Amino acid sequence: MVVAVTGFGVGGWVITTWMRIRNGYPLENSWGKPIYPQGSEEKERIRLLTQENAQLHAELGSIKDRLANVERIVTDSGYALTHQIEALRDNKTTN
């Protein structure tokens, strides 16, 4: 019985830790304080990832602006094209 209870406790801890990592929450020690990276390599890695993340956000913003322009051009051209077709039909029926 004690082994089963201990197994569930460890399993729960593993699942909780996995969910925290997956969703970006900081890990905590047994006292509930966040665990931060200790080594300089890990800090450098986090700095580089943060920098890359900022660059990707800027690029995504640029792509969103370009997509909005393309959507505007496509929808405006379609609207104008429809009116041109209708004008040609009207000219054909009046001739």
Backbone as a ProteinNet text record, in pm:
[ID]
protein_1_A
[PRIMARY]
MVVAVTGFGVGGWVITTWMRIRNGYPLENSWGKPIYPQGSEEKERIRLLTQENAQLHAELGSIKDRLANVERIVTDSGYALTHQIEALRDNKTTN
[TERTIARY]
82.5	0	86.6	192.8	281	351.5	389.3	456.9	363	237	139.9	119.9	108.8	89.8	212.9	331.7	455.7	465.2	425.2	427	335.8	216.5	125.6	182.9	249.1	309.5	417.5	504.1	611.2	552.9	456	391.4	324.8	260.3	197.1	299.5	413.8	520.4	574.9	594.3	646.6	548.9	421.9	321	312.9	314.2	308.8	430.4	547.5	669.5	665.1	621	611	515.3	400.7	303.2	359.4	434.1	494.9	593.5	678.6	778.3	708.5	608.8	538.5	469.9	417.8	343.3	425.4	555.7	643.4	646.9	593.8	599.9	736	784.6	914.2	904.2	1011.2	1015.5	1036.7	992.2	1005.2	1077.3	1147.8	1210.1	1107.3	1151	1056	994.2	1053	998.7	910.6	890	802.5	868.9	1001.9	1072.6	1114.1	1106.2	1144.1	1291.1	1317.9	1454.8	1500.9	1609.6	1664.9	1791.3	1830.6	1951.9	2073.8	2163	2278.7	2402.9	2424.7	2548.5	2546.5	2666.4	2676.9	2637.2	2660.3	2619.1	2467.7	2398.8	2252.5	2200.7	2263.9	2223.2	2247.1	2360	2390.1	2288.2	2252	2152	2018.5	1979.3	1851.9	1858.3	1973.3	1988.1	1974.5	2039.2	2030.8	1888.7	1821.8	1684.5	1590.6	1613.9	1532.5	1553.1	1678.2	1710.2	1646.6	1656.4	1595.8	1444.1	1385.8	1241.5	1198.5	1275	1242.3	1251.9	1354.1	1368.6	1252.3	1211.5	1100.2	969.6	949.7	829.4	827.9	943.4	950.9	922.1	978.8	955.9	809.4	748.2	607	520.4	553.1	479	489.6	610.3	631.2	550.4	549	473.8	324.2	276.5	133.8	97.4	185.7	159.8	155.8	250.8	254.1	130.4	88.4	-30.8	-154.9	-163	-276.6	-279.2	-161.6	-155.6	-197.6	-151.5	-189.5	-339.9	-396.2	-540.4	-616.2	-566.5	-632.3	-627.6	-511.8	-497.8	-589.4	-591.9	-674.5	-821.4	-865.2	-1007.4	-1044.6	-958.4	-988.1	-990.5	-895.1	-891.3	-1014.6	-1055.7	-1175	-1298.9	-1308.1	-1421.3	-1421.4	-1305.6	-1295.6	-1321.2	-1270.3	-1289.5	-1437.5	-1507.8	-1651.4	-1724.4	-1689.4	-1754.2	-1718.9	-1595.9	-1557.6	-1635.3	-1651.7	-1728.6	-1872.9	-1930	-2067.7	-2080.7	-1982	-1985.3	-1979.4	-1898	-1891	-2022.8	-2084.4	-2214.1	-2318.5	-2316.1	-2411.8	-2388.6	-2263.5	-2231.5	-2275.9	-2261.5	-2297.7	-2450.6	-2523.7	-2671.1	-2724.4	-2655.9	-2704.2	-2665.6	-2565.4	-2524	-2607.4
-119.4	0	125.4	125.6	242	263.4	155.2	165.1	226.5	188.9	242.4	392.4	433.9	575.3	654.7	601	668.2	676.9	570.9	570.2	676.1	690.9	794.9	933.7	952.1	1081.6	1119	1022.6	1047.5	1069	988.1	1003.6	1139.5	1184.2	1316	1427.4	1412.6	1511.3	1516.8	1399.8	1394.1	1461.4	1431.9	1490.9	1642.1	1685.3	1828.6	1900.9	1842.7	1904.1	1910.1	1803.3	1800.3	1908.3	1923.7	2024.7	2165.4	2187.7	2319.9	2353.5	2255.5	2277.8	2302	2222.1	2232	2367.2	2422.7	2547.6	2669.9	2651.8	2766	2820.5	2749.7	2795.6	2763.1	2845.5	2815.5	2694.2	2619.5	2506.1	2558.5	2481.9	2523.8	2416.5	2461.6	2364.5	2317.5	2239.8	2184	2290.3	2410.7	2518.9	2613.7	2582	2663.1	2781.7	2794	2905.1	2865	2958.8	2925.2	2885.1	2790.8	2746.5	2816.1	2887.7	2957.7	2886.8	2903.3	2838.4	2885.4	2793.2	2824.3	2854	2776.6	2789	2903.4	2951.1	3059.9	3012.6	2884.3	2830.2	2836.2	2800.7	2802.4	2945.8	3038.2	3178.8	3233.1	3194.7	3237.5	3181.1	3055.8	2991.4	3063.1	3098.9	3170.3	3309.1	3376.2	3508.3	3498.5	3398.1	3380.3	3345.3	3260.3	3224.3	3344.1	3427.2	3547.1	3643	3657	3742.8	3689.4	3559	3498.3	3514.3	3500.7	3516.1	3657.8	3758.2	3897	3917.9	3859.2	3871.3	3804.8	3688.2	3618.4	3695	3757.8	3839.2	3956.9	4020.9	4133.3	4085.6	3971.3	3916.7	3880.1	3823.3	3786.9	3911.3	4019.3	4143.9	4195.6	4187	4229.5	4143.9	4014.3	3923.4	3950.4	3979.1	4011.7	4137.4	4238.6	4361.3	4333.2	4253.5	4220.3	4141.4	4048.6	3969.7	4058.8	4154.6	4247	4325.8	4367.7	4439.4	4350.4	4225.3	4132.3	4108	4088.4	4068	4189.8	4308.6	4430.9	4437.9	4407	4412	4310.1	4189.2	4083.3	4118.6	4164.7	4195.9	4319.2	4421.2	4539.8	4506.3	4426.3	4389.2	4307.5	4219.4	4140	4226.9	4325.5	4416.1	4496.7	4548.3	4627.1	4539.2	4416.8	4324.8	4292.7	4272	4244.5	4362.1	4483.1	4600.2	4614.6	4580.8	4588	4485.8	4366.8	4263.6	4307.5	4360.2	4407.7	4522.2	4610.3	4721.4	4667.8	4566.5	4506.2	4438.4	4371.9	4309.4	4414.8	4524	4633.1	4693.1	4710	4764.5	4666.5	4536.9	4436.3	4432.7	4447.5	4444.3	4572.2	4685.9	4809.7	4820.7	4748.3	4753.1	4665.2
0	0	0	79.5	86.6	-46.8	-112.7	-242.2	-345.8	-344.2	-439	-416.7	-291.8	-260.5	-302.4	-276.4	-315.8	-468.2	-535.6	-681.7	-740.2	-679.8	-727.1	-700.6	-589.4	-556.4	-655.7	-687.6	-783.7	-922.5	-959.3	-1089.8	-1103.7	-998.2	-999.5	-1015.3	-946.7	-957	-1100	-1159.9	-1296.5	-1392.9	-1379.9	-1468.6	-1448.2	-1323.4	-1294.3	-1352	-1333.1	-1386.2	-1538.2	-1600.5	-1746.6	-1796.2	-1728.8	-1769.6	-1751.2	-1643.2	-1621.2	-1731.8	-1767.4	-1872.2	-2005.1	-2035.7	-2163.8	-2180.8	-2072.4	-2080.2	-2042.5	-2019.3	-1997.4	-1856.3	-1758.8	-1621.6	-1561.9	-1468.2	-1407.5	-1315.3	-1309.5	-1217	-1076.1	-976.3	-837.2	-757.9	-651.8	-562.6	-460.1	-364.7	-267.3	-176.9	-171.1	-89.6	-170.7	-296.3	-379.9	-445	-431.7	-494.8	-635.6	-731.1	-869.2	-879.4	-967.2	-993.2	-1120.3	-1110.5	-1225	-1270.3	-1396.3	-1444.9	-1366.2	-1335.9	-1254.2	-1338.4	-1444.3	-1520.8	-1619.3	-1655	-1751.4	-1890.8	-1920.6	-2050.3	-2065.7	-1960.2	-1963.4	-1974.7	-1904.7	-1914	-2054.4	-2114.7	-2250.9	-2348.9	-2328.5	-2414	-2403.2	-2283.3	-2262.7	-2326.2	-2314.5	-2375.5	-2527.3	-2587.3	-2732.6	-2776.8	-2700.2	-2734.4	-2722.2	-2621.3	-2603.9	-2720.1	-2762.7	-2875.6	-3004.9	-3025.1	-3143.5	-3141.2	-3023.6	-3008.8	-3047.6	-3005.4	-3040.8	-3191.8	-3254.8	-3399.7	-3472.3	-3424.4	-3488.3	-3472.5	-3356	-3336.4	-3432.6	-3453.5	-3547.2	-3689.8	-3726.3	-3860	-3879.7	-3776.3	-3784.6	-3802.7	-3732.8	-3750.2	-3892.6	-3948.8	-4086.7	-4183.8	-4160.5	-4248.2	-4237.6	-4118	-4101.5	-4179.3	-4175.9	-4251.5	-4401.3	-4448.6	-4591.5	-4632	-4546.9	-4576.9	-4582.2	-4492.4	-4493.7	-4624.6	-4673.2	-4800.1	-4916	-4916	-5022.7	-5019.8	-4900.8	-4890.2	-4942.6	-4911.1	-4958.6	-5110.4	-5167.2	-5313.3	-5379.7	-5324.8	-5384.2	-5375.6	-5262.1	-5248.6	-5329.1	-5332.8	-5412.7	-5561.2	-5605.8	-5747.4	-5784.3	-5697.1	-5724	-5733.6	-5648.3	-5651.1	-5780.5	-5816.4	-5940.1	-6061.8	-6059.4	-6171.6	-6190.6	-6082.1	-6089.9	-6155.7	-6116.6	-6176.8	-6324.3	-6360.6	-6501.4	-6584.6	-6530.9	-6601.9	-6617.9	-6512.9	-6519.5	-6619.9	-6624.9	-6721	-6862.6	-6886.5	-7020	-7057.4	-6961.1	-6987.2	-7021.4	-6946.7	-6973.6	-7111.5	-7150.4	-7283.4	-7391.3	-7367	-7465.4	-7484.6	-7378.1	-7387.9	-7450.9	-7433.4	-7492.3	-7638.8	-7682.5	-7823.8	-7905.8
[MASK]
+++++++++++++++++++++++++++++++++++++++++++++++++++++++++++++++++++++++++++++++++++++++++++++++

